[in-house]
Coordinates of C-alpha atoms in Angstrom, one line a residue:
X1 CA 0.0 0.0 0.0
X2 CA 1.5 3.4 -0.7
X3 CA 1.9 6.3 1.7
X4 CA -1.1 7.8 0.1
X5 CA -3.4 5.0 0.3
X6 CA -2.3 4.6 4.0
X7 CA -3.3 8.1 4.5
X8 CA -7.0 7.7 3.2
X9 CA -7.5 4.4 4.8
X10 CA -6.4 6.5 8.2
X11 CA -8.8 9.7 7.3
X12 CA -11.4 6.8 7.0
X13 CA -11.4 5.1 10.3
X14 CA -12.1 8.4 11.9
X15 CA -15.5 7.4 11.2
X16 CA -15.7 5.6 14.5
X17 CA -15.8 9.0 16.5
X18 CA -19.4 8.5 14.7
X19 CA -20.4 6.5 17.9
X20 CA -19.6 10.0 20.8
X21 CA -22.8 11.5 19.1
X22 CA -25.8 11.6 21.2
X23 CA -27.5 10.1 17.9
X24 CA -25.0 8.7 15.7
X25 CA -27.8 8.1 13.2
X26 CA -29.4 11.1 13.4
X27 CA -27.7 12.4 8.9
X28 CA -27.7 16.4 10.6
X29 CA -25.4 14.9 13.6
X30 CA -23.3 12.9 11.5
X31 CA -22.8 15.6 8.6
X32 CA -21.6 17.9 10.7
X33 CA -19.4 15.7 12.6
X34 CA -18.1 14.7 9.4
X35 CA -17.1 18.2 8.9
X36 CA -15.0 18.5 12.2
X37 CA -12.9 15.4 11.0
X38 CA -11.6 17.7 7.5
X39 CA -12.1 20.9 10.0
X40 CA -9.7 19.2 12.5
X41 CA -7.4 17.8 9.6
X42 CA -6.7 21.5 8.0
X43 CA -6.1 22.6 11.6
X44 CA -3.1 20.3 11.8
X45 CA -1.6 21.0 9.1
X46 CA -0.6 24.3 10.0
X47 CA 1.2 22.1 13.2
X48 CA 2.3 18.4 11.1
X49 CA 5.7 19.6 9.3
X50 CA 6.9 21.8 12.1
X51 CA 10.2 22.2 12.9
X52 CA 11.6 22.8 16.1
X53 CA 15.1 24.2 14.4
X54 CA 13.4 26.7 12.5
X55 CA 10.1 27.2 14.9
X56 CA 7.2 29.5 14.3
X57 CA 3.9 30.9 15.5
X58 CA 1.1 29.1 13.9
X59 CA -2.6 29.8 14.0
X60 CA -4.1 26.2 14.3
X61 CA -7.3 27.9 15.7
X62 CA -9.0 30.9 14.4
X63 CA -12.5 32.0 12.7
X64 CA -12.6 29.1 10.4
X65 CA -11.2 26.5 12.5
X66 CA -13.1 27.3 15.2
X67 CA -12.6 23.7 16.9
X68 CA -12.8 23.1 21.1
X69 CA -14.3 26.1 21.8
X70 CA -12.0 28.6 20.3
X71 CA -11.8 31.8 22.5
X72 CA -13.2 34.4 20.5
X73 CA -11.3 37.1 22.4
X74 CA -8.1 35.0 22.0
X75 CA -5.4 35.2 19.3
X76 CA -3.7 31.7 19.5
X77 CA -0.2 30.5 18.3
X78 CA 1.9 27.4 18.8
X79 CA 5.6 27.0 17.8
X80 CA 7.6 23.5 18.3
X81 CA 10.6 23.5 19.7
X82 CA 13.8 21.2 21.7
X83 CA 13.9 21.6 25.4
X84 CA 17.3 21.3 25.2
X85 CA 17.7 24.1 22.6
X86 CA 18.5 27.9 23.0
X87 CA 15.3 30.3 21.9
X88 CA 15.7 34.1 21.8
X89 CA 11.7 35.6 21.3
X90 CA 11.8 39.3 20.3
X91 CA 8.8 41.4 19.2
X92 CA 6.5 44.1 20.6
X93 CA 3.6 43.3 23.5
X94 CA 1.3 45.1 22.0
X95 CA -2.0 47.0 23.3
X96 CA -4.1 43.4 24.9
X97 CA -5.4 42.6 27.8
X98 CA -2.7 40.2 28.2
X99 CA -0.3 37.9 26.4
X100 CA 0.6 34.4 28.3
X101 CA 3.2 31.7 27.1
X102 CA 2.5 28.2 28.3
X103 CA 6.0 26.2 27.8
X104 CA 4.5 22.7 27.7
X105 CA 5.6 19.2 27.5
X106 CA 3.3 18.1 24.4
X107 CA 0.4 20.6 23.3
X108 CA -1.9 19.6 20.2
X109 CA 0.5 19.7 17.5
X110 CA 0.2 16.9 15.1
X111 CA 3.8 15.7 15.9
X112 CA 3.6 16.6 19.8
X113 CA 2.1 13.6 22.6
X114 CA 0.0 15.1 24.9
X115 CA 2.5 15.9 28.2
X116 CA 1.6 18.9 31.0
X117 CA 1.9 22.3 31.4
X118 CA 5.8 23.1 32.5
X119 CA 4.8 26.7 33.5
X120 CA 3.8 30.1 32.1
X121 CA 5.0 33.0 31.6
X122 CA 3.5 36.6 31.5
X123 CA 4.5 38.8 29.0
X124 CA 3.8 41.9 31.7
X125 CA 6.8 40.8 33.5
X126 CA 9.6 41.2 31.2
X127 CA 11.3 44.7 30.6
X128 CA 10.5 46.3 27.2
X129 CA 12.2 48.9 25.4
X130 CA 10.8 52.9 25.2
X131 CA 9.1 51.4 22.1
X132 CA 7.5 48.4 23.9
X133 CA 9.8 45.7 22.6
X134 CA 11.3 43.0 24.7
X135 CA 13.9 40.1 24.0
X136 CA 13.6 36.7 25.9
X137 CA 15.8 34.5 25.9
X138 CA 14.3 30.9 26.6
X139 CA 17.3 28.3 27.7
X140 CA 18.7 25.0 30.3
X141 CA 21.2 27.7 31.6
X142 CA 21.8 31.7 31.5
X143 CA 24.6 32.2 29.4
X144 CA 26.9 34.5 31.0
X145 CA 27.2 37.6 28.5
X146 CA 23.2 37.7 28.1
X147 CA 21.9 40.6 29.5
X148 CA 18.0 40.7 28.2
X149 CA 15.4 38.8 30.0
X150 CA 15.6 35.2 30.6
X151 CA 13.5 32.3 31.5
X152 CA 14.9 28.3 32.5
X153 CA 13.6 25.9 29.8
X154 CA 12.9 22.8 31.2
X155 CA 14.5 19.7 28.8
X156 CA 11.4 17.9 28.8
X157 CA 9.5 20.7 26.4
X158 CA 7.9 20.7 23.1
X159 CA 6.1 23.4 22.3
X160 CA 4.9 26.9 23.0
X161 CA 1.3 28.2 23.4
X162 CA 0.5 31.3 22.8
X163 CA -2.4 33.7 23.5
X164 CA -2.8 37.2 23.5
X165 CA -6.4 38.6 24.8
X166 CA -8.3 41.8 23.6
X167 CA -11.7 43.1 24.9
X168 CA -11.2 45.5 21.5
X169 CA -10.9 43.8 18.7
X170 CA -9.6 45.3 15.6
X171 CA -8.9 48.3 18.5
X172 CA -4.9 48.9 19.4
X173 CA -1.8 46.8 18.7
X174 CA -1.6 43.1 19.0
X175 CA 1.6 41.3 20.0
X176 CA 4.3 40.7 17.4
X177 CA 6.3 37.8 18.2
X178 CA 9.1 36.4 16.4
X179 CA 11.0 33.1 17.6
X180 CA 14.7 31.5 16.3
X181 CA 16.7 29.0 18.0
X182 CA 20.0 30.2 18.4
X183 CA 22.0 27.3 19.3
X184 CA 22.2 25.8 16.1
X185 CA 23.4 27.7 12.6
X186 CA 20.2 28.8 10.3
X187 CA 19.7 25.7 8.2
X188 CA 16.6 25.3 5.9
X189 CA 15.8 21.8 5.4
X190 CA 14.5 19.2 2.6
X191 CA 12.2 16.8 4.0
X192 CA 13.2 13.4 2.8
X193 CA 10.3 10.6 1.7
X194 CA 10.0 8.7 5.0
X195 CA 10.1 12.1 7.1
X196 CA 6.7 13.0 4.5
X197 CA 5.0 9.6 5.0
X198 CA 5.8 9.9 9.1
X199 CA 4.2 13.2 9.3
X200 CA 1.3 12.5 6.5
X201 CA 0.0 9.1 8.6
X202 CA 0.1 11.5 11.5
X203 CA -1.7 14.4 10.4
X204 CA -4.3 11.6 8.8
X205 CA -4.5 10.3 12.4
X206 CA -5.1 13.8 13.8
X207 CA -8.2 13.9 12.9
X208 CA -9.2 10.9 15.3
X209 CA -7.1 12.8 18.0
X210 CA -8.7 16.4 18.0
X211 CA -12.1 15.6 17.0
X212 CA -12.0 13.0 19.4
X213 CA -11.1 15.2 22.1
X214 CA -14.2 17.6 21.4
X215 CA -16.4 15.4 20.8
X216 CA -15.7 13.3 24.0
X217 CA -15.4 16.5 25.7
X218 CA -19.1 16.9 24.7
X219 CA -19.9 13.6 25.3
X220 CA -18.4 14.0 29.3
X221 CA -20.9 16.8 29.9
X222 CA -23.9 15.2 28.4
X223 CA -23.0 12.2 30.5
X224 CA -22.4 14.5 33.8
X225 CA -26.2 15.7 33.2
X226 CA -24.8 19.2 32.8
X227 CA -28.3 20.7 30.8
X228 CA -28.4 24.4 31.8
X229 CA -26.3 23.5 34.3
X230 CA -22.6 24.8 35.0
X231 CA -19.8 23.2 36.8
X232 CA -16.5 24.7 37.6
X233 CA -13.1 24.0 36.3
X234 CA -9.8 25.7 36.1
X235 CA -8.3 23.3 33.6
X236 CA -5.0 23.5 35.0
X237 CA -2.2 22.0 33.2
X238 CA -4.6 20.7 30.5
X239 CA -4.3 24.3 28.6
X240 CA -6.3 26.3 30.5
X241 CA -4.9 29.8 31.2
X242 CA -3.4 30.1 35.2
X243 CA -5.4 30.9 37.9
X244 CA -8.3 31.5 35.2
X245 CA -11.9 30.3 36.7
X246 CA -14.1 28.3 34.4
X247 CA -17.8 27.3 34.3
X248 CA -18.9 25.4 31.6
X249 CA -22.3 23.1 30.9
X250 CA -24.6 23.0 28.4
X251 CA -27.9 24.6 27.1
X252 CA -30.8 22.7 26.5
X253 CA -34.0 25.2 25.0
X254 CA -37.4 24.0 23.0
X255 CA -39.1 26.0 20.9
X256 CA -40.2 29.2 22.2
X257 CA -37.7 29.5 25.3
X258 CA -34.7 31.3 26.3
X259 CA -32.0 30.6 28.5
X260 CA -31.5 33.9 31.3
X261 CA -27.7 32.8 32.6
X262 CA -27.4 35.8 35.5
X263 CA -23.8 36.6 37.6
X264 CA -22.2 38.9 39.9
X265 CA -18.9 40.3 39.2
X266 CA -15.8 40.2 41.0
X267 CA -14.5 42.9 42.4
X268 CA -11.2 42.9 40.4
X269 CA -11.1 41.2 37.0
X270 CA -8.3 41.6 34.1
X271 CA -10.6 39.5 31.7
X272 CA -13.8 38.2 31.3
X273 CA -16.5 36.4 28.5
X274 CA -19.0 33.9 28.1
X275 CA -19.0 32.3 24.9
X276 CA -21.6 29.5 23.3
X277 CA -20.3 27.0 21.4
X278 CA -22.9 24.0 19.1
X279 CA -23.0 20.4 20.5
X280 CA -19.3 19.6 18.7
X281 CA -17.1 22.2 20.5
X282 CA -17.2 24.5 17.9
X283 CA -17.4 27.8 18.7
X284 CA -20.6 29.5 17.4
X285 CA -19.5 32.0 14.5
X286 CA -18.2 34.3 16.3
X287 CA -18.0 36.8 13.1
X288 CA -21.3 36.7 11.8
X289 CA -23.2 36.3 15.0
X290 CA -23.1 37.6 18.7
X291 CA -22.3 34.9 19.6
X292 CA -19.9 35.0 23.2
X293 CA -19.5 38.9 24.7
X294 CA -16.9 39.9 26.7
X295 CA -16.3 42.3 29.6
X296 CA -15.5 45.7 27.2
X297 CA -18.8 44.8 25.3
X298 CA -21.1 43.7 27.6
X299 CA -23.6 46.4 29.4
X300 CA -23.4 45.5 33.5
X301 CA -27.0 46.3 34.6
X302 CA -27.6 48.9 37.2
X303 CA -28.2 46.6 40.3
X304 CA -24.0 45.6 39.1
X305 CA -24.8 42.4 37.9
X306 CA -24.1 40.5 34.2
X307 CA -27.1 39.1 32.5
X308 CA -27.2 37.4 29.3
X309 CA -30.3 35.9 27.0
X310 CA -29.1 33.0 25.8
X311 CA -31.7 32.6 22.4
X312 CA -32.4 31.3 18.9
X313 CA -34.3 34.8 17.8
X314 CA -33.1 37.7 18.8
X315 CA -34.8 39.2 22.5
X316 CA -34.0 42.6 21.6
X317 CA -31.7 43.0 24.6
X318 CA -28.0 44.2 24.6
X319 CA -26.8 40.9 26.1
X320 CA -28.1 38.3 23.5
X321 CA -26.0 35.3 23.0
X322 CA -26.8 33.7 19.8
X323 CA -27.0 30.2 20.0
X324 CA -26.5 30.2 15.8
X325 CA -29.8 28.5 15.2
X326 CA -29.2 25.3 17.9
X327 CA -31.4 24.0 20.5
X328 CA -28.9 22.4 22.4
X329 CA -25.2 23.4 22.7
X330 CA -22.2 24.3 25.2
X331 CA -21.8 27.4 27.2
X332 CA -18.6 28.6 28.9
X333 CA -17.5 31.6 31.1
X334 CA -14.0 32.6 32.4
X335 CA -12.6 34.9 34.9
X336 CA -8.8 35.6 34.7
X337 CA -7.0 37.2 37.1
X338 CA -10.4 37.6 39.4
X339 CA -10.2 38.6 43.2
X340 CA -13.0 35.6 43.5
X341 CA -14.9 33.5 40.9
X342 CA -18.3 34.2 41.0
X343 CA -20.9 31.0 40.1
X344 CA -23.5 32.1 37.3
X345 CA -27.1 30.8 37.3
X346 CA -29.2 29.8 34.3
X347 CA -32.6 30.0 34.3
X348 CA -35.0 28.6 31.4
X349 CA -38.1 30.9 30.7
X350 CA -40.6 31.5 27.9
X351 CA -39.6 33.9 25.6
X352 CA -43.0 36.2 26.0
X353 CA -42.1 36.5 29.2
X354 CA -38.6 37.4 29.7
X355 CA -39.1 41.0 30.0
X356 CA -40.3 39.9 33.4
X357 CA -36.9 38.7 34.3
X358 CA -35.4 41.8 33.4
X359 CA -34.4 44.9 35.5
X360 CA -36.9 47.2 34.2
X361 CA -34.6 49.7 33.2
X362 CA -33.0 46.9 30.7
X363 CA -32.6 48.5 26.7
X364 CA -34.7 47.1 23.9
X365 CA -32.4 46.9 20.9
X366 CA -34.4 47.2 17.6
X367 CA -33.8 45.2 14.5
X368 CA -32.1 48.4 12.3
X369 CA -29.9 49.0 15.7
X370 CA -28.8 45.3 15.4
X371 CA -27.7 45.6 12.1
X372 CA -25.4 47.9 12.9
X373 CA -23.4 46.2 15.9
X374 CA -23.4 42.8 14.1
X375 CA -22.0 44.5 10.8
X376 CA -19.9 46.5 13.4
X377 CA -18.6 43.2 15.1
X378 CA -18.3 41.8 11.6
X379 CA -15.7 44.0 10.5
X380 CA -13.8 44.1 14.2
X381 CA -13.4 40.6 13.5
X382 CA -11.7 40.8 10.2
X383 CA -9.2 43.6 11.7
X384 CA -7.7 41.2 13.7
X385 CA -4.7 38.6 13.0
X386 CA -6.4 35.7 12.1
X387 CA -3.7 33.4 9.5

């Protein structure tokens, strides 16, 4: 069998995943299911010939491949790299909220085994230029005649995650980041036939690997009863950001409802969002729909607290989550660097009646005035560094 025909018979057993579906017969399930498999295949590619002599920041999540709940607020990169190497990152921090580096033992790069978090890093603490630039210098040891920042790299990594958060999108300066190893001599390489068919029967295999992680993901809170319900989480060394609180469940509506998910705020919060994502882990089109809302676009009522109307048809409220024409589907809400993490409640209620759940005081946002901030958001989304 050739390296191609191993490839397609690889792509093809993927098909088991199939079985994770809450009805793996139902054709709308298994089309779309289908469509994560060559969703989560394109993602890896951007991760199945790296190199960790010659790394880079790559995009394997974004607008399009908006697989495990992609943070819409998030810019995401990954680069590959040696823990025994030397890695000198230079660039600008930018405007955002904040920019984190997770230095990790295995991440999801189609080469990579999954391993834990080795520790993060905060681009806040390093010491940047009158211009905002910095130079790190990621090593086993401090070399004696470097006098920029530095940070110990433990032998055991592989890659580096990357995310940079904005409540602004399209607004300020996003990070620029460039990374070179600097303990070997700048050496482009050919990659020789077996080094193809390794990394080809991988990336086929990917597809089994990521799609099975969201869709069992999925599958964990159906099976935990978690119907507009939230549980908490921190997902701490599984690539969750440090000392972040989640809640996450799942929304369950019929025809004619809406889900009112209510919260206090803490005190003190860098970042916040709540975000809706279909019953696959993707993220709901974030672009084309308001679909997850953050703490710079949210409106905090007057009483000081967060609600949201978690709908198929527009409420005409402010805080509509569009659910992108699902019934059922996932919910998630973080607070980073909170001085508590307050627990959200959800609420289902008929749709006739929700203004009876409202402060009274609550805006009603007309169709024309919709328009506008969804063409608005539309275009934010575009601004930003998506490839």
């Amino acid at each position: 069998m050739s390296c191609w025909d191993e490839t397609v018979a690889s792509l093809g057993a993927t098909s088991d995943l199939l079985g994770l579906l809450a009805d793996p017969d139902d054709p709308q399930q298994a089309a779309e299911a289908e469509r994560l498999f060559l969703l989560t295949l394109a993602s890896g590619w951007f991760t199945a010939f790296a190199d960790p002599d010659l790394p880079d920041f790559v995009p394997a999540v974004n607008t399009h491949l908006n697989c495990v709940g992609t943070n819409p607020d998030f810019i995401y990169g990954a680069a590959s790299i040696d823990g025994a190497g030397c890695y000198v990152l230079s660039g600008e921090r930018g405007s955002g909220l904040f920019v984190h580096l997770d230095i990790v033992a295995g991440g999801l790069g189609v080469m990579e085994p999954l391993g834990p978090s080795l520790g993060t890093l905060d681009f806040d603490s390093l010491t940047l230029d009158e211009n905002g630039r910095f130079s790190l210098l990621l090593s086993a040891e401090r070399p004696a005649d470097w006098s920029g920042d530095w940070h110990r790299l433990d032998p055991a990594a592989r890659s580096l995650s990357l995310r940079q958060a904005c409540y602004d999108w399209g607004v300020g300066r996003e990070a620029r980041i460039a990374i070179e190893r600097t303990d070997k001599p700048h050496q482009p390489r050919q990659w020789s036939a077996p080094e193809i068919a390794e990394r080809l029967a991988a990336l086929a295999a990917y597809p089994r690997r990521l799609a099975g992680m969201a869709l069992g993901f999925i599958k964990s809170q159906r099976e935990k009863g978690l119907w507009n319900l939230l549980e908490h989480d921190d997902w701490a060394g599984r690539g969750g950001v440090t000392g972040q609180h989640y809640y996450q469940g799942l929304f369950d509506l019929a025809q004619g409802q809406v889900l009112l998910l209510e919260t206090d705020l803490p005190d003190t919060v860098l970042y916040w969002n709540v975000q809706l994502s279909d019953m696959l882990w993707n993220s709901i089109d974030w672009m084309n729909r308001q679909s997850s809302l953050n703490g710079g676009q949210a409106r905090i009522d007057t009483d000081g607290r967060f609600r949201a109307v978690i709908a198929m048809d527009d409420p005409g409220v402010p805080n509509w989550l569009d659910t992108g024409g699902n019934l059922q589907g996932a919910i998630m809400l973080r607070w980073t660097r909170a001085s508590s993490g307050p627990a959200p409640s959800l609420r289902v209620i008929e749709a006739a009646a929700l203004r009876d759940h409202l402060p009274a005081d609550t805006p009603v946002v007309a169709p024309d005035e919709r328009q506008r901030q969804l063409r608005a958001r539309r275009r934010s989304v575009q601004m930003r560094r998506r490839w």
